[in-house]
Amino acid sequence: MPSKQTTHNGLASTRQAPGRSGLCAPEPHPPGPAASLAYAGRITALRAALAAREADGAVITSAPNVRYFSGFTGSNGALLVSAGQVTLFTDPRYTLQAGRETAAKVVIAKGPLESAIAAQLASFHKVAFENTRISFRSMAALQKARVDWCALDDTCEALRMVKSDAEQEAIRASVLLNSAALDEALTHFRAGMTETDLAAEIEYRMRRRGAEKPAFETIVAFGERSALPHAHPGPARISGRGLLLIDMGAFLGGYASDMTRMAHLGKVPTATRQLYDAVSEAQLAALDRVKAGVTTASVDAAARKVLTARGYGKAFVHSTGHGLGLEIHEMPRIGKQDKTRLEAGMVITIEPGAYLEGFGGVRIEDTVLVTASGCEILTPTSKKLLVL
Ligand code: ZN
Ligand code: ZN
């Protein structure tokens, strides 16, 4: 799934509204010793970042970061991290689940979590908060506490960029499930079905294979509509001739996968073949550039150079890729302006595309693991233009 061509970390598009139903909560699981150790290591890294800011506490309010630092997967949770303690605040719906999922001290709040946290900050001096994620209302509740507040900016997200072995395994499994779901869904493809039909078929196959949910709204776009990078599947019938773009991802074990593949209905016209070959060459050039130590901007430049040389420079309207993990869009961004240096253990997508109004678009996307010597392409699905 492509992200914007900006320097912003793009998390806004995937931010989750604080859910209230709680009916979709996954099955609770007790944290094993290895998991507890992983959370302890993450908290140690966060405390080091707090020490650098001379902060004696942090309030973590976003669901992905609460999960990353504690294991808690409920829709309503917040962490207070101090030098000596980690406390999870949640509501009575999650009493049982919190006890099973996290080794943190659990406080069951009756009202807004931020108010409960503010009431416990009397002995703190300087507390860090998630300025890129928290709502104005939640911040106002926290500010009832008389402490100095300092911004975490992207601190938590930067800590999440390099994936542990266990996280890499979770992403591998998610990627394999995603590819298997596509293979299976395509065996049920029939010319004349709608974009929505095919998207539903894909998501059904994901779920049947054990995915918690799609990692984002599956994109199925046919014909001229494939020129919309973030098309919503609609009632348009997939019939006649034209490009078919499928961008899909699953959440498995909390971790995302992300892949875009192209098919063509009927004989492939020369102009379409040229477009496909150009994007394919750009994707390979970017993959070739991926290696620990190189900047993400240089990976983006490798793809952009090919597409510009082939006359599609202006048609490449997004960045070349993004990190993924507990969220579909994570740091680092693989864009024009991004100076992050890749490190072994980062998991990113490589997904250049070119979109021509009135004609169609092509995007090819793999999920890859950055290594010391290059990258490992995790996505097993063939990148040949599939002719249906
Ligand atoms: Zn994608
Ligand atoms: Zn993507």
Short mmCIF file of C-alpha atoms and ligand atoms in Angstrom, two decimals:
data_model
loop_
_atom_site.label_atom_id
_atom_site.label_comp_id
_atom_site.label_asym_id
_atom_site.label_seq_id
_atom_site.Cartn_x
_atom_site.Cartn_y
_atom_site.Cartn_z
CA MET A 1 0.00 0.00 0.00
CA PRO A 2 1.64 3.24 -1.04
CA SER A 3 2.23 6.11 1.30
CA LYS A 4 2.42 9.84 0.62
CA GLN A 5 5.46 11.45 -0.93
CA THR A 6 6.23 13.65 2.07
CA THR A 7 8.59 13.71 4.99
CA HIS A 8 5.79 13.14 7.46
CA ASN A 9 5.84 9.67 8.90
CA GLY A 10 2.37 8.98 7.48
CA LEU A 11 1.02 7.40 10.62
CA ALA A 12 -2.07 9.57 10.51
CA SER A 13 -3.63 7.47 7.78
CA THR A 14 -3.46 4.33 9.86
CA ARG A 15 -4.16 5.78 13.27
CA GLN A 16 -6.91 3.88 14.99
CA ALA A 17 -9.83 5.58 16.58
CA PRO A 18 -10.21 4.48 20.18
CA GLY A 19 -12.67 1.64 19.77
CA ARG A 20 -15.29 1.17 22.41
CA SER A 21 -17.05 -2.06 21.57
CA GLY A 22 -14.28 -4.43 22.61
CA LEU A 23 -16.17 -7.22 20.84
CA CYS A 24 -13.43 -7.80 18.31
CA ALA A 25 -10.64 -8.27 20.85
CA PRO A 26 -8.35 -11.17 19.97
CA GLU A 27 -8.12 -14.23 22.20
CA PRO A 28 -6.00 -13.32 25.25
CA HIS A 29 -2.70 -15.11 25.59
CA PRO A 30 -0.40 -15.23 28.60
CA PRO A 31 3.02 -13.63 28.00
CA GLY A 32 5.73 -16.30 27.97
CA PRO A 33 9.17 -15.70 29.53
CA ALA A 34 10.71 -14.81 26.14
CA ALA A 35 7.96 -12.27 25.45
CA SER A 36 8.36 -10.71 28.90
CA LEU A 37 12.08 -10.38 28.23
CA ALA A 38 11.38 -8.66 24.91
CA TYR A 39 9.08 -6.11 26.58
CA ALA A 40 11.69 -5.48 29.30
CA GLY A 41 14.31 -4.73 26.62
CA ARG A 42 11.98 -2.32 24.85
CA ILE A 43 11.20 -0.50 28.09
CA THR A 44 14.95 -0.21 28.79
CA ALA A 45 15.42 1.44 25.39
CA LEU A 46 12.53 3.82 26.07
CA ARG A 47 13.97 4.73 29.48
CA ALA A 48 17.29 5.58 27.85
CA ALA A 49 15.45 7.95 25.50
CA LEU A 50 13.67 9.51 28.49
CA ALA A 51 16.96 9.98 30.35
CA ALA A 52 18.32 11.86 27.33
CA ARG A 53 15.39 14.28 27.72
CA GLU A 54 15.82 14.43 31.52
CA ALA A 55 12.26 13.11 31.78
CA ASP A 56 11.32 10.88 34.70
CA GLY A 57 8.26 9.39 33.03
CA ALA A 58 6.40 8.77 29.79
CA VAL A 59 2.73 8.38 28.98
CA ILE A 60 2.12 6.07 26.01
CA THR A 61 -1.40 6.40 24.63
CA SER A 62 -1.39 4.95 21.10
CA ALA A 63 -2.52 1.34 20.73
CA PRO A 64 0.46 0.12 18.64
CA ASN A 65 2.99 1.58 21.07
CA VAL A 66 1.08 0.32 24.12
CA ARG A 67 1.21 -3.13 22.54
CA TYR A 68 4.90 -2.81 21.62
CA PHE A 69 5.96 -1.90 25.14
CA SER A 70 3.58 -4.10 27.14
CA GLY A 71 1.91 -6.80 25.01
CA PHE A 72 -1.58 -5.46 25.76
CA THR A 73 -3.82 -5.66 22.69
CA GLY A 74 -7.04 -4.08 23.99
CA SER A 75 -8.55 -1.07 22.26
CA ASN A 76 -8.43 1.14 25.36
CA GLY A 77 -5.08 1.18 27.13
CA ALA A 78 -2.36 3.62 28.17
CA LEU A 79 1.01 3.12 29.81
CA LEU A 80 2.79 5.15 32.45
CA VAL A 81 6.48 4.31 32.31
CA SER A 82 8.72 5.54 35.12
CA ALA A 83 12.26 4.64 36.16
CA GLY A 84 11.05 1.84 38.38
CA GLN A 85 7.67 0.77 37.09
CA VAL A 86 5.43 0.18 34.09
CA THR A 87 1.72 0.62 34.72
CA LEU A 88 -1.04 -0.23 32.26
CA PHE A 89 -4.28 1.73 32.62
CA THR A 90 -7.37 0.22 31.04
CA ASP A 91 -11.10 -0.14 31.69
CA PRO A 92 -13.13 -2.94 33.32
CA ARG A 93 -13.81 -4.71 30.00
CA TYR A 94 -10.15 -5.65 29.88
CA THR A 95 -9.50 -6.76 33.46
CA LEU A 96 -9.07 -10.42 32.52
CA GLN A 97 -7.28 -9.79 29.23
CA ALA A 98 -4.79 -7.32 30.71
CA GLY A 99 -3.83 -9.78 33.43
CA ARG A 100 -3.13 -12.41 30.81
CA GLU A 101 -1.34 -10.30 28.24
CA THR A 102 1.01 -8.07 30.18
CA ALA A 103 3.52 -8.29 33.00
CA ALA A 104 2.95 -4.58 33.73
CA LYS A 105 1.08 -3.46 36.85
CA VAL A 106 -2.57 -3.06 35.84
CA VAL A 107 -4.85 -0.24 36.97
CA ILE A 108 -8.53 -0.54 36.02
CA ALA A 109 -9.84 3.00 35.57
CA LYS A 110 -13.51 3.92 35.91
CA GLY A 111 -13.32 7.03 33.70
CA PRO A 112 -10.95 8.45 31.08
CA LEU A 113 -7.54 6.80 31.32
CA GLU A 114 -5.75 10.14 31.00
CA SER A 115 -7.51 11.45 34.12
CA ALA A 116 -6.46 8.35 36.06
CA ILE A 117 -2.88 8.80 34.90
CA ALA A 118 -2.84 12.53 35.72
CA ALA A 119 -3.89 11.67 39.28
CA GLN A 120 -0.73 9.58 39.67
CA LEU A 121 1.79 12.13 38.44
CA ALA A 122 2.19 14.13 41.67
CA SER A 123 5.75 12.94 42.26
CA PHE A 124 6.89 13.42 38.65
CA HIS A 125 8.79 16.45 37.31
CA LYS A 126 9.00 16.02 33.55
CA VAL A 127 6.87 13.60 31.58
CA ALA A 128 7.10 12.73 27.89
CA PHE A 129 3.98 12.24 25.76
CA GLU A 130 3.11 11.10 22.25
CA ASN A 131 2.63 14.48 20.61
CA THR A 132 2.22 12.93 17.13
CA ARG A 133 -0.66 10.72 18.23
CA ILE A 134 -2.58 12.05 21.23
CA SER A 135 -5.88 13.89 20.84
CA PHE A 136 -6.35 17.43 22.09
CA ARG A 137 -8.95 16.24 24.59
CA SER A 138 -6.73 13.53 26.02
CA MET A 139 -3.83 15.94 26.33
CA ALA A 140 -6.02 18.44 28.14
CA ALA A 141 -6.91 15.73 30.67
CA LEU A 142 -3.25 14.85 31.20
CA GLN A 143 -2.33 18.50 31.67
CA LYS A 144 -4.37 18.61 34.87
CA ALA A 145 -1.14 17.21 36.35
CA ARG A 146 1.35 19.93 37.23
CA VAL A 147 4.45 18.60 35.53
CA ASP A 148 6.60 19.74 32.64
CA TRP A 149 5.58 17.99 29.42
CA CYS A 150 8.00 17.10 26.67
CA ALA A 151 7.35 15.66 23.25
CA LEU A 152 8.36 12.13 22.30
CA ASP A 153 8.10 12.97 18.59
CA ASP A 154 9.04 9.77 16.73
CA THR A 155 11.03 8.20 19.59
CA CYS A 156 8.83 5.12 19.97
CA GLU A 157 8.46 4.64 16.23
CA ALA A 158 12.24 4.85 15.75
CA LEU A 159 12.72 2.16 18.41
CA ARG A 160 10.34 -0.09 16.43
CA MET A 161 12.18 0.21 13.10
CA VAL A 162 14.60 -2.69 13.57
CA LYS A 163 12.64 -5.88 14.08
CA SER A 164 13.68 -8.62 16.50
CA ASP A 165 13.98 -12.21 15.28
CA ALA A 166 10.53 -12.96 16.68
CA GLU A 167 9.04 -9.95 14.91
CA GLN A 168 10.70 -10.94 11.64
CA GLU A 169 9.20 -14.42 11.98
CA ALA A 170 5.77 -12.92 12.58
CA ILE A 171 6.08 -10.77 9.45
CA ARG A 172 7.32 -13.74 7.39
CA ALA A 173 4.27 -15.73 8.44
CA SER A 174 1.97 -12.82 7.62
CA VAL A 175 3.59 -12.39 4.18
CA LEU A 176 3.24 -16.10 3.38
CA LEU A 177 -0.40 -16.10 4.44
CA ASN A 178 -1.06 -13.04 2.30
CA SER A 179 0.48 -14.62 -0.80
CA ALA A 180 -1.38 -17.89 -0.25
CA ALA A 181 -4.64 -15.96 0.11
CA LEU A 182 -4.07 -14.27 -3.26
CA ASP A 183 -3.29 -17.57 -5.00
CA GLU A 184 -6.43 -19.08 -3.57
CA ALA A 185 -8.65 -16.09 -4.32
CA LEU A 186 -7.49 -16.00 -7.95
CA THR A 187 -8.66 -19.58 -8.47
CA HIS A 188 -12.15 -18.19 -7.78
CA PHE A 189 -11.76 -15.28 -10.21
CA ARG A 190 -14.35 -15.07 -12.96
CA ALA A 191 -14.53 -12.34 -15.60
CA GLY A 192 -17.58 -10.21 -14.80
CA MET A 193 -17.21 -10.26 -11.05
CA THR A 194 -17.02 -6.82 -9.43
CA GLU A 195 -14.00 -5.25 -7.76
CA THR A 196 -15.86 -5.61 -4.45
CA ASP A 197 -16.48 -9.34 -5.12
CA LEU A 198 -12.80 -9.98 -5.66
CA ALA A 199 -11.75 -7.88 -2.63
CA ALA A 200 -14.24 -9.84 -0.50
CA GLU A 201 -12.92 -13.13 -1.85
CA ILE A 202 -9.35 -12.09 -0.97
CA GLU A 203 -10.26 -10.99 2.55
CA TYR A 204 -12.30 -14.16 3.11
CA ARG A 205 -9.31 -16.28 2.12
CA MET A 206 -7.09 -14.33 4.50
CA ARG A 207 -9.47 -14.92 7.37
CA ARG A 208 -9.88 -18.60 6.56
CA ARG A 209 -6.10 -18.91 6.77
CA GLY A 210 -6.05 -17.39 10.24
CA ALA A 211 -5.47 -13.68 9.66
CA GLU A 212 -6.88 -11.40 12.38
CA LYS A 213 -8.01 -8.92 9.73
CA PRO A 214 -6.82 -7.22 6.56
CA ALA A 215 -3.92 -4.85 7.28
CA PHE A 216 -5.80 -2.18 5.31
CA GLU A 217 -8.80 -1.98 3.00
CA THR A 218 -7.89 -4.35 0.15
CA ILE A 219 -7.44 -2.44 -3.09
CA VAL A 220 -8.87 -4.02 -6.24
CA ALA A 221 -8.94 -1.57 -9.14
CA PHE A 222 -9.69 -2.45 -12.75
CA GLY A 223 -9.04 -0.63 -16.02
CA GLU A 224 -8.75 3.14 -15.82
CA ARG A 225 -9.47 2.94 -12.09
CA SER A 226 -6.06 1.31 -11.55
CA ALA A 227 -4.68 4.84 -12.04
CA LEU A 228 -6.06 5.69 -8.56
CA PRO A 229 -3.25 4.62 -6.19
CA HIS A 230 -5.66 4.26 -3.23
CA ALA A 231 -8.79 3.15 -5.09
CA HIS A 232 -11.70 1.80 -3.03
CA PRO A 233 -13.07 -1.38 -4.60
CA GLY A 234 -16.46 -0.62 -6.10
CA PRO A 235 -19.27 -2.12 -8.17
CA ALA A 236 -17.26 -1.85 -11.42
CA ARG A 237 -17.19 -5.19 -13.23
CA ILE A 238 -13.85 -6.75 -14.09
CA SER A 239 -14.51 -7.65 -17.71
CA GLY A 240 -13.29 -6.85 -21.20
CA ARG A 241 -9.66 -5.75 -21.41
CA GLY A 242 -7.60 -3.82 -18.93
CA LEU A 243 -5.14 -3.71 -16.06
CA LEU A 244 -6.15 -5.17 -12.70
CA LEU A 245 -4.31 -3.86 -9.64
CA ILE A 246 -4.50 -5.81 -6.37
CA ASP A 247 -2.88 -4.36 -3.23
CA MET A 248 -3.47 -6.47 -0.14
CA GLY A 249 -2.10 -7.17 3.31
CA ALA A 250 -3.02 -9.20 6.37
CA PHE A 251 -2.46 -8.94 10.10
CA LEU A 252 -1.23 -12.19 11.59
CA GLY A 253 0.11 -12.39 15.13
CA GLY A 254 -0.28 -8.61 15.22
CA TYR A 255 2.11 -8.07 12.30
CA ALA A 256 1.33 -6.74 8.84
CA SER A 257 2.15 -7.88 5.34
CA ASP A 258 1.80 -5.81 2.18
CA MET A 259 1.93 -6.78 -1.50
CA THR A 260 0.77 -5.37 -4.82
CA ARG A 261 0.45 -7.50 -7.92
CA MET A 262 -0.86 -6.76 -11.39
CA ALA A 263 -2.92 -8.81 -13.77
CA HIS A 264 -4.28 -8.02 -17.22
CA LEU A 265 -7.57 -9.13 -18.66
CA GLY A 266 -7.18 -10.12 -22.29
CA LYS A 267 -4.32 -9.50 -24.71
CA VAL A 268 -1.76 -7.02 -23.36
CA PRO A 269 -1.40 -3.86 -25.52
CA THR A 270 2.13 -2.59 -26.24
CA ALA A 271 1.64 0.60 -24.21
CA THR A 272 0.58 -1.45 -21.19
CA ARG A 273 3.55 -3.78 -21.56
CA GLN A 274 5.89 -0.77 -21.72
CA LEU A 275 4.38 0.70 -18.57
CA TYR A 276 4.60 -2.62 -16.76
CA ASP A 277 8.20 -3.21 -17.79
CA ALA A 278 9.23 0.28 -16.67
CA VAL A 279 7.70 -0.17 -13.19
CA SER A 280 9.18 -3.65 -12.96
CA GLU A 281 12.63 -2.33 -13.83
CA ALA A 282 12.23 0.50 -11.28
CA GLN A 283 11.24 -1.98 -8.58
CA LEU A 284 14.26 -4.17 -9.30
CA ALA A 285 16.56 -1.12 -9.28
CA ALA A 286 15.26 -0.09 -5.86
CA LEU A 287 15.56 -3.64 -4.50
CA ASP A 288 19.10 -3.73 -5.80
CA ARG A 289 19.93 -0.60 -3.82
CA VAL A 290 18.56 -1.90 -0.50
CA LYS A 291 21.34 -2.71 1.95
CA ALA A 292 22.25 -1.82 5.53
CA GLY A 293 23.98 1.57 5.58
CA VAL A 294 22.36 3.19 2.53
CA THR A 295 19.89 6.06 2.89
CA THR A 296 16.24 5.47 2.16
CA ALA A 297 16.35 8.51 -0.16
CA SER A 298 18.89 6.73 -2.35
CA VAL A 299 16.60 3.68 -2.63
CA ASP A 300 13.78 5.99 -3.69
CA ALA A 301 16.10 7.73 -6.17
CA ALA A 302 17.00 4.40 -7.79
CA ALA A 303 13.34 3.70 -8.62
CA ARG A 304 12.61 7.30 -9.60
CA LYS A 305 15.61 7.44 -11.97
CA VAL A 306 14.32 4.46 -13.99
CA LEU A 307 10.78 5.77 -14.23
CA THR A 308 11.98 9.25 -15.19
CA ALA A 309 14.21 7.81 -17.93
CA ARG A 310 11.25 5.87 -19.29
CA GLY A 311 9.07 8.97 -19.35
CA TYR A 312 6.95 8.12 -16.30
CA GLY A 313 8.67 10.37 -13.72
CA LYS A 314 5.60 12.59 -13.19
CA ALA A 315 3.33 9.53 -13.01
CA PHE A 316 5.16 8.22 -9.91
CA VAL A 317 3.20 10.16 -7.30
CA HIS A 318 4.11 8.45 -4.04
CA SER A 319 7.16 7.28 -2.17
CA THR A 320 8.97 4.04 -3.03
CA GLY A 321 8.06 2.27 0.19
CA HIS A 322 7.66 2.21 3.95
CA GLY A 323 8.46 0.18 7.01
CA LEU A 324 5.79 -2.12 8.37
CA GLY A 325 5.23 -4.13 11.51
CA LEU A 326 2.51 -3.61 14.12
CA GLU A 327 1.18 -0.98 11.70
CA ILE A 328 0.94 -1.04 7.93
CA HIS A 329 2.85 2.23 7.60
CA GLU A 330 5.82 2.57 9.90
CA MET A 331 9.20 4.25 9.81
CA PRO A 332 11.37 4.39 7.83
CA ARG A 333 9.72 6.06 4.88
CA ILE A 334 11.46 5.31 1.59
CA GLY A 335 10.93 8.71 -0.01
CA LYS A 336 12.74 11.56 -1.74
CA GLN A 337 13.54 13.51 1.40
CA ASP A 338 14.18 10.74 3.88
CA LYS A 339 17.68 10.49 5.23
CA THR A 340 17.25 7.42 7.45
CA ARG A 341 20.01 4.89 6.94
CA LEU A 342 18.77 1.34 6.52
CA GLU A 343 19.81 -1.15 9.18
CA ALA A 344 19.83 -4.91 9.11
CA GLY A 345 16.56 -6.17 10.59
CA MET A 346 14.37 -3.40 9.19
CA VAL A 347 11.40 -4.70 7.21
CA ILE A 348 10.24 -2.41 4.41
CA THR A 349 8.17 -2.43 1.25
CA ILE A 350 9.50 -1.57 -2.21
CA GLU A 351 6.56 -0.41 -4.34
CA PRO A 352 7.16 2.06 -7.14
CA GLY A 353 4.19 2.78 -9.38
CA ALA A 354 3.12 4.86 -12.36
CA TYR A 355 -0.43 6.12 -12.89
CA LEU A 356 -1.79 7.47 -16.15
CA GLU A 357 -5.19 9.17 -16.04
CA GLY A 358 -7.63 7.67 -18.53
CA PHE A 359 -5.36 4.70 -19.11
CA GLY A 360 -4.49 2.85 -15.92
CA GLY A 361 -1.76 2.35 -13.38
CA VAL A 362 0.85 -0.18 -12.41
CA ARG A 363 2.39 -0.80 -9.01
CA ILE A 364 4.55 -3.74 -7.96
CA GLU A 365 5.19 -4.22 -4.25
CA ASP A 366 7.22 -6.66 -2.20
CA THR A 367 7.89 -6.84 1.53
CA VAL A 368 11.63 -7.20 2.15
CA LEU A 369 14.00 -7.73 5.05
CA VAL A 370 17.08 -5.49 5.07
CA THR A 371 20.32 -7.42 5.60
CA ALA A 372 23.99 -6.46 5.95
CA SER A 373 24.68 -7.42 2.34
CA GLY A 374 21.40 -6.46 0.64
CA CYS A 375 17.89 -7.66 1.25
CA GLU A 376 15.80 -10.78 1.40
CA ILE A 377 12.58 -10.55 -0.57
CA LEU A 378 10.00 -12.13 1.72
CA THR A 379 7.11 -12.06 -0.78
CA PRO A 380 7.12 -15.35 -2.74
CA THR A 381 4.47 -14.42 -5.34
CA SER A 382 5.62 -14.20 -8.98
CA LYS A 383 6.03 -10.68 -10.36
CA LYS A 384 5.20 -11.59 -13.96
CA LEU A 385 2.20 -9.73 -15.34
CA LEU A 386 -0.53 -12.30 -14.91
CA VAL A 387 -2.77 -12.55 -17.96
CA LEU A 388 -6.29 -13.62 -17.06
ZN ZN B 1 0.42 -2.32 -0.51
ZN ZN B 2 2.72 -0.58 0.97
#
